[in-house]
C-alpha atoms as a PDB file:
ATOM      1  CA  MET A   1      77.628 -25.324 -34.309  1.00  0.00           C
ATOM      2  CA  ASN A   2      77.262 -26.897 -30.846  1.00  0.00           C
ATOM      3  CA  TRP A   3      81.019 -26.197 -30.226  1.00  0.00           C
ATOM      4  CA  VAL A   4      80.481 -22.606 -30.711  1.00  0.00           C
ATOM      5  CA  VAL A   5      77.333 -22.376 -28.372  1.00  0.00           C
ATOM      6  CA  GLU A   6      79.349 -24.358 -25.638  1.00  0.00           C
ATOM      7  CA  ILE A   7      82.224 -22.123 -25.759  1.00  0.00           C
ATOM      8  CA  PHE A   8      80.006 -19.005 -25.696  1.00  0.00           C
ATOM      9  CA  LEU A   9      77.877 -20.158 -22.774  1.00  0.00           C
ATOM     10  CA  HIS A  10      80.564 -21.759 -20.809  1.00  0.00           C
ATOM     11  CA  LEU A  11      83.520 -19.302 -21.576  1.00  0.00           C
ATOM     12  CA  ASP A  12      84.757 -19.366 -17.932  1.00  0.00           C
ATOM     13  CA  LYS A  13      85.546 -23.215 -18.262  1.00  0.00           C
ATOM     14  CA  HIS A  14      87.185 -22.901 -21.594  1.00  0.00           C
ATOM     15  CA  LEU A  15      89.053 -19.608 -20.913  1.00  0.00           C
ATOM     16  CA  GLU A  16      92.491 -20.988 -21.100  1.00  0.00           C
ATOM     17  CA  ASP A  17      91.896 -22.550 -24.628  1.00  0.00           C
ATOM     18  CA  VAL A  18      90.241 -19.312 -25.693  1.00  0.00           C
ATOM     19  CA  ILE A  19      93.284 -17.181 -24.514  1.00  0.00           C
ATOM     20  CA  ARG A  20      95.697 -19.457 -26.239  1.00  0.00           C
ATOM     21  CA  ASP A  21      93.892 -19.699 -29.478  1.00  0.00           C
ATOM     22  CA  TYR A  22      92.528 -16.041 -30.065  1.00  0.00           C
ATOM     23  CA  GLY A  23      95.033 -13.976 -28.292  1.00  0.00           C
ATOM     24  CA  TYR A  24      93.878 -10.207 -28.314  1.00  0.00           C
ATOM     25  CA  TRP A  25      90.515 -11.162 -29.683  1.00  0.00           C
ATOM     26  CA  THR A  26      89.811 -12.587 -26.217  1.00  0.00           C
ATOM     27  CA  TYR A  27      89.354  -8.976 -25.070  1.00  0.00           C
ATOM     28  CA  VAL A  28      86.703  -8.514 -27.705  1.00  0.00           C
ATOM     29  CA  ILE A  29      84.900 -11.652 -26.766  1.00  0.00           C
ATOM     30  CA  PHE A  30      84.878 -10.524 -23.165  1.00  0.00           C
ATOM     31  CA  PHE A  31      83.546  -7.130 -24.141  1.00  0.00           C
ATOM     32  CA  VAL A  32      80.798  -8.669 -26.196  1.00  0.00           C
ATOM     33  CA  ILE A  33      79.816 -11.006 -23.432  1.00  0.00           C
ATOM     34  CA  ILE A  34      79.614  -8.423 -20.549  1.00  0.00           C
ATOM     35  CA  PHE A  35      77.906  -5.806 -22.640  1.00  0.00           C
ATOM     36  CA  CYS A  36      75.364  -8.410 -23.782  1.00  0.00           C
ATOM     37  CA  GLU A  37      74.776  -9.776 -20.320  1.00  0.00           C
ATOM     38  CA  THR A  38      74.133  -6.238 -18.804  1.00  0.00           C
ATOM     39  CA  GLY A  39      72.751  -4.618 -21.926  1.00  0.00           C
ATOM     40  CA  LEU A  40      70.315  -7.015 -23.520  1.00  0.00           C
ATOM     41  CA  VAL A  41      67.197  -8.197 -21.759  1.00  0.00           C
ATOM     42  CA  VAL A  42      67.186 -11.639 -23.435  1.00  0.00           C
ATOM     43  CA  THR A  43      70.860 -12.782 -22.471  1.00  0.00           C
ATOM     44  CA  PRO A  44      70.999 -12.904 -18.781  1.00  0.00           C
ATOM     45  CA  PHE A  45      72.204 -16.536 -19.129  1.00  0.00           C
ATOM     46  CA  LEU A  46      75.691 -15.488 -20.289  1.00  0.00           C
ATOM     47  CA  PRO A  47      78.545 -16.184 -17.802  1.00  0.00           C
ATOM     48  CA  GLY A  48      79.278 -12.578 -16.777  1.00  0.00           C
ATOM     49  CA  ASP A  49      79.976 -12.720 -12.920  1.00  0.00           C
ATOM     50  CA  SER A  50      82.026 -15.959 -13.325  1.00  0.00           C
ATOM     51  CA  LEU A  51      83.870 -14.593 -16.301  1.00  0.00           C
ATOM     52  CA  LEU A  52      84.895 -11.726 -14.422  1.00  0.00           C
ATOM     53  CA  PHE A  53      86.561 -13.926 -11.624  1.00  0.00           C
ATOM     54  CA  ALA A  54      88.115 -16.185 -14.174  1.00  0.00           C
ATOM     55  CA  ALA A  55      89.596 -13.484 -16.121  1.00  0.00           C
ATOM     56  CA  GLY A  56      91.022 -12.008 -12.888  1.00  0.00           C
ATOM     57  CA  ALA A  57      92.569 -15.273 -12.055  1.00  0.00           C
ATOM     58  CA  PHE A  58      94.196 -15.437 -15.509  1.00  0.00           C
ATOM     59  CA  ALA A  59      95.390 -11.850 -15.238  1.00  0.00           C
ATOM     60  CA  ALA A  60      96.942 -12.783 -11.857  1.00  0.00           C
ATOM     61  CA  LEU A  61      98.786 -15.583 -13.844  1.00  0.00           C
ATOM     62  CA  ASP A  62      99.943 -13.028 -16.276  1.00  0.00           C
ATOM     63  CA  SER A  63      97.988 -14.715 -19.164  1.00  0.00           C
ATOM     64  CA  LEU A  64      95.886 -11.519 -19.494  1.00  0.00           C
ATOM     65  CA  ASN A  65      96.674  -7.813 -19.032  1.00  0.00           C
ATOM     66  CA  ILE A  66      94.947  -6.238 -16.067  1.00  0.00           C
ATOM     67  CA  TRP A  67      95.274  -2.830 -17.411  1.00  0.00           C
ATOM     68  CA  ILE A  68      93.338  -3.712 -20.456  1.00  0.00           C
ATOM     69  CA  LEU A  69      90.750  -5.891 -18.533  1.00  0.00           C
ATOM     70  CA  TYR A  70      89.792  -3.176 -16.019  1.00  0.00           C
ATOM     71  CA  PRO A  71      88.653  -0.584 -18.310  1.00  0.00           C
ATOM     72  CA  LEU A  72      87.267  -3.001 -20.861  1.00  0.00           C
ATOM     73  CA  PHE A  73      84.987  -4.452 -18.140  1.00  0.00           C
ATOM     74  CA  CYS A  74      84.108  -0.970 -16.811  1.00  0.00           C
ATOM     75  CA  PHE A  75      82.980   0.197 -20.285  1.00  0.00           C
ATOM     76  CA  ALA A  76      81.240  -2.929 -21.238  1.00  0.00           C
ATOM     77  CA  ALA A  77      79.125  -3.000 -18.049  1.00  0.00           C
ATOM     78  CA  ILE A  78      78.348   0.881 -18.184  1.00  0.00           C
ATOM     79  CA  GLY A  79      77.650   0.776 -21.881  1.00  0.00           C
ATOM     80  CA  GLY A  80      75.449  -2.271 -21.452  1.00  0.00           C
ATOM     81  CA  ASN A  81      73.752  -0.660 -18.513  1.00  0.00           C
ATOM     82  CA  LEU A  82      73.034   2.564 -20.473  1.00  0.00           C
ATOM     83  CA  SER A  83      71.838   0.618 -23.486  1.00  0.00           C
ATOM     84  CA  ASN A  84      69.459  -1.451 -21.368  1.00  0.00           C
ATOM     85  CA  TYR A  85      68.219   1.726 -19.777  1.00  0.00           C
ATOM     86  CA  TRP A  86      67.363   3.407 -23.158  1.00  0.00           C
END
């Protein structure tokens, strides 16, 4: 259980392992983290900003697809913001 919490809270440090192990599920994990960080009042401790920079670095290395990341992060942030507002 501690391993799951460690990965979830420090995803930016374990990102290479997550991309290798989970493949396209990585995008779902990114969406959930960004959505929860911006949308839920109780989860500002999630690594949202550092995750954005780390994901961009891995997209530059062709480990992630930038054409999936950009709309995914936009929808996650806007959707989280709207849910937090309501």
